Amino acid sequence: MVDGLELAVLIGLQASGKSTFTRRLLAPDHVVVSKDAFPHARDRQRRQMRLVAEALAAGRCVAVDNTNPSPREWQPLIEAARAHGAATVGYWFPPDVRGALARNAVREGRARVPDVGLFATLKRLQPPRPADGFDRLYEVRFDGRGGFRIAPMPEG
């Protein structure tokens, strides 16, 4: 592994705090890639993977700020990290449906996700496991003071 090179994969519902977490804690030293940044791209997945690969090849850490609800979404990212010698770190935002719906309701314009989209993500949302290929896994929750509590996820 390339020392210090990592790919951070955020996993959670829309309006769970992923983007705020990324902006505050990861963006200072990670290239942030989010499909939300290119809503009109023909193949958002291909574009995301190209941006991830380019940043990793340049020796830059990357944070992928999408819902990434299942192995289907995070496996290609883990493979890209491995191909570039990067560690893969998962940040799991356990579902808080009531809180996500409330935060989503105050969003404006394109930032607001239809509630049905949030529930569709919830149906597919799976907690990540070390067996999925992550090198490190953390659980992220709001701390009640405007910040986050980050704790290693239990093994197994």
C-alpha positions as a printed Julia matrix, in Angstrom:
156×3 Matrix{Float64}:
   0.0    0.0     0.0
   1.11   3.54   -0.71
   1.76   5.15    2.67
  -1.06   7.54    3.61
  -3.04   7.12    0.38
  -6.69   6.37    1.09
 -10.11   6.22   -0.48
 -12.91   7.2     1.92
 -16.34   5.77    1.07
 -19.31   7.41    2.8
 -22.32   5.13    3.3
 -25.72   6.35    4.42
 -29.1    7.81    3.61
 -29.58  11.13    1.9
 -29.58  13.95    4.51
 -27.69  11.78    7.03
 -24.8   14.24    7.38
 -22.38  12.73    4.87
 -21.71  15.95    2.93
 -21.33  18.07    6.05
 -18.95  15.46    7.51
 -16.99  15.37    4.25
 -16.8   19.15    3.96
 -15.66  19.61    7.58
 -13.36  16.65    8.09
 -12.23  15.16    4.78
 -12.25  17.93    2.15
  -9.15  19.69    3.52
  -6.93  16.78    2.45
  -9.11  14.66    0.13
 -10.38  15.19   -3.4
 -14.15  15.03   -2.98
 -16.05  13.11   -5.66
 -19.83  13.13   -5.66
 -22.27  12.23   -8.39
 -24.31  15.23   -7.23
 -21.6   17.43   -8.78
 -22.41  16.2   -12.28
 -26.2   15.67  -12.47
 -26.32  15.95  -16.26
 -23.51  13.5   -17.08
 -24.6   10.67  -19.34
 -22.81   8.02  -17.3
 -22.32   9.33  -13.78
 -20.74   6.07  -12.58
 -18.11   6.11  -15.32
 -17.31   9.75  -14.61
 -17.05   9.09  -10.87
 -14.69   6.17  -11.4
 -12.53   8.2   -13.8
 -12.21  11.05  -11.27
 -11.39   8.59   -8.46
  -8.74   6.83  -10.56
  -7.16  10.12  -11.7
  -6.89  11.45   -8.15
  -5.48   8.19   -6.76
  -2.99   7.93   -9.64
  -1.81  11.45   -8.76
  -1.24  10.29   -5.17
  -4.21  12.21   -3.77
  -6.6   10.85   -1.14
 -10.24  10.69   -2.26
 -13.6   10.9    -0.48
 -16.63   9.51   -2.34
 -19.67  11.37   -1.02
 -22.69   9.42   -2.28
 -25.2    7.16   -0.53
 -23.2    4.04   -1.54
 -25.9    1.82    0.03
 -24.56  -1.63   -0.87
 -21.58  -3.65   -2.07
 -22.77  -3.04   -5.63
 -21.71   0.6    -5.23
 -18.67   0.24   -3.03
 -16.97  -2.79   -4.66
 -15.79  -0.86   -7.76
 -14.4    1.81   -5.44
 -12.55  -0.76   -3.32
 -11.12  -2.3    -6.5
  -9.93   1.14   -7.69
  -8.28   1.78   -4.33
  -6.5   -1.6    -4.44
  -5.32  -0.94   -8.01
  -3.63   2.26   -6.83
  -2.27   0.91   -3.54
  -4.7    2.95   -1.42
  -6.36   1.91    1.83
 -10.16   1.87    1.77
 -11.91   3.5     4.71
 -15.67   3.21    5.14
 -17.7    5.77    7.07
 -21.08   4.28    8.03
 -23.92   6.66    8.93
 -26.53   4.41   10.62
 -30.03   5.18    9.35
 -32.03   7.76   11.28
 -35.07   7.99    9.02
 -36.93  10.59   11.09
 -33.87  12.86   11.29
 -33.03  12.42    7.59
 -36.61  13.27    6.57
 -36.55  16.38    8.77
 -33.17  17.57    7.41
 -34.24  16.79    3.85
 -37.5   18.76    4.28
 -35.6   22.01    4.84
 -33.37  21.56    1.8
 -34.13  23.68   -1.25
 -34.1   23.07   -4.98
 -32.12  20.13   -6.33
 -30.68  19.44   -2.87
 -34.07  18.18   -1.68
 -34.59  14.5    -2.45
 -38.15  13.2    -2.89
 -39.06  11.17    0.22
 -39.62   8.13   -1.99
 -35.94   8.32   -3.0
 -34.86   8.27    0.61
 -37.04   5.23    1.31
 -35.71   3.49   -1.82
 -32.16   3.98   -0.53
 -33.21   2.7     2.91
 -34.41  -0.58    1.33
 -30.95  -1.13   -0.2
 -28.85   0.24    2.67
 -26.46  -2.3     4.2
 -23.83  -1.74    6.85
 -20.32  -2.31    5.5
 -18.17  -5.14    6.89
 -14.44  -5.81    6.86
 -15.2   -8.88    4.73
 -16.37  -6.49    1.99
 -12.76  -5.38    1.56
 -12.58  -2.27    3.72
  -9.3   -1.73    5.54
 -10.95   0.37    8.27
 -14.58   1.05    9.16
 -16.02   3.81   11.29
 -19.51   4.59   12.51
 -20.46   8.26   12.37
 -23.26   9.87   14.39
 -24.22  13.43   15.22
 -22.87  14.43   18.62
 -25.8   16.73   19.52
 -23.54  19.81   19.51
 -23.25  20.37   15.77
 -20.41  17.93   15.27
 -19.86  14.21   14.88
 -18.92  11.22   17.01
 -16.67   8.85   15.09
 -16.0    5.38   16.46
 -14.45   2.22   15.0
 -17.14  -0.23   13.93
 -17.2   -3.49   15.86
 -15.67  -6.42   13.97
 -18.12  -8.99   12.64
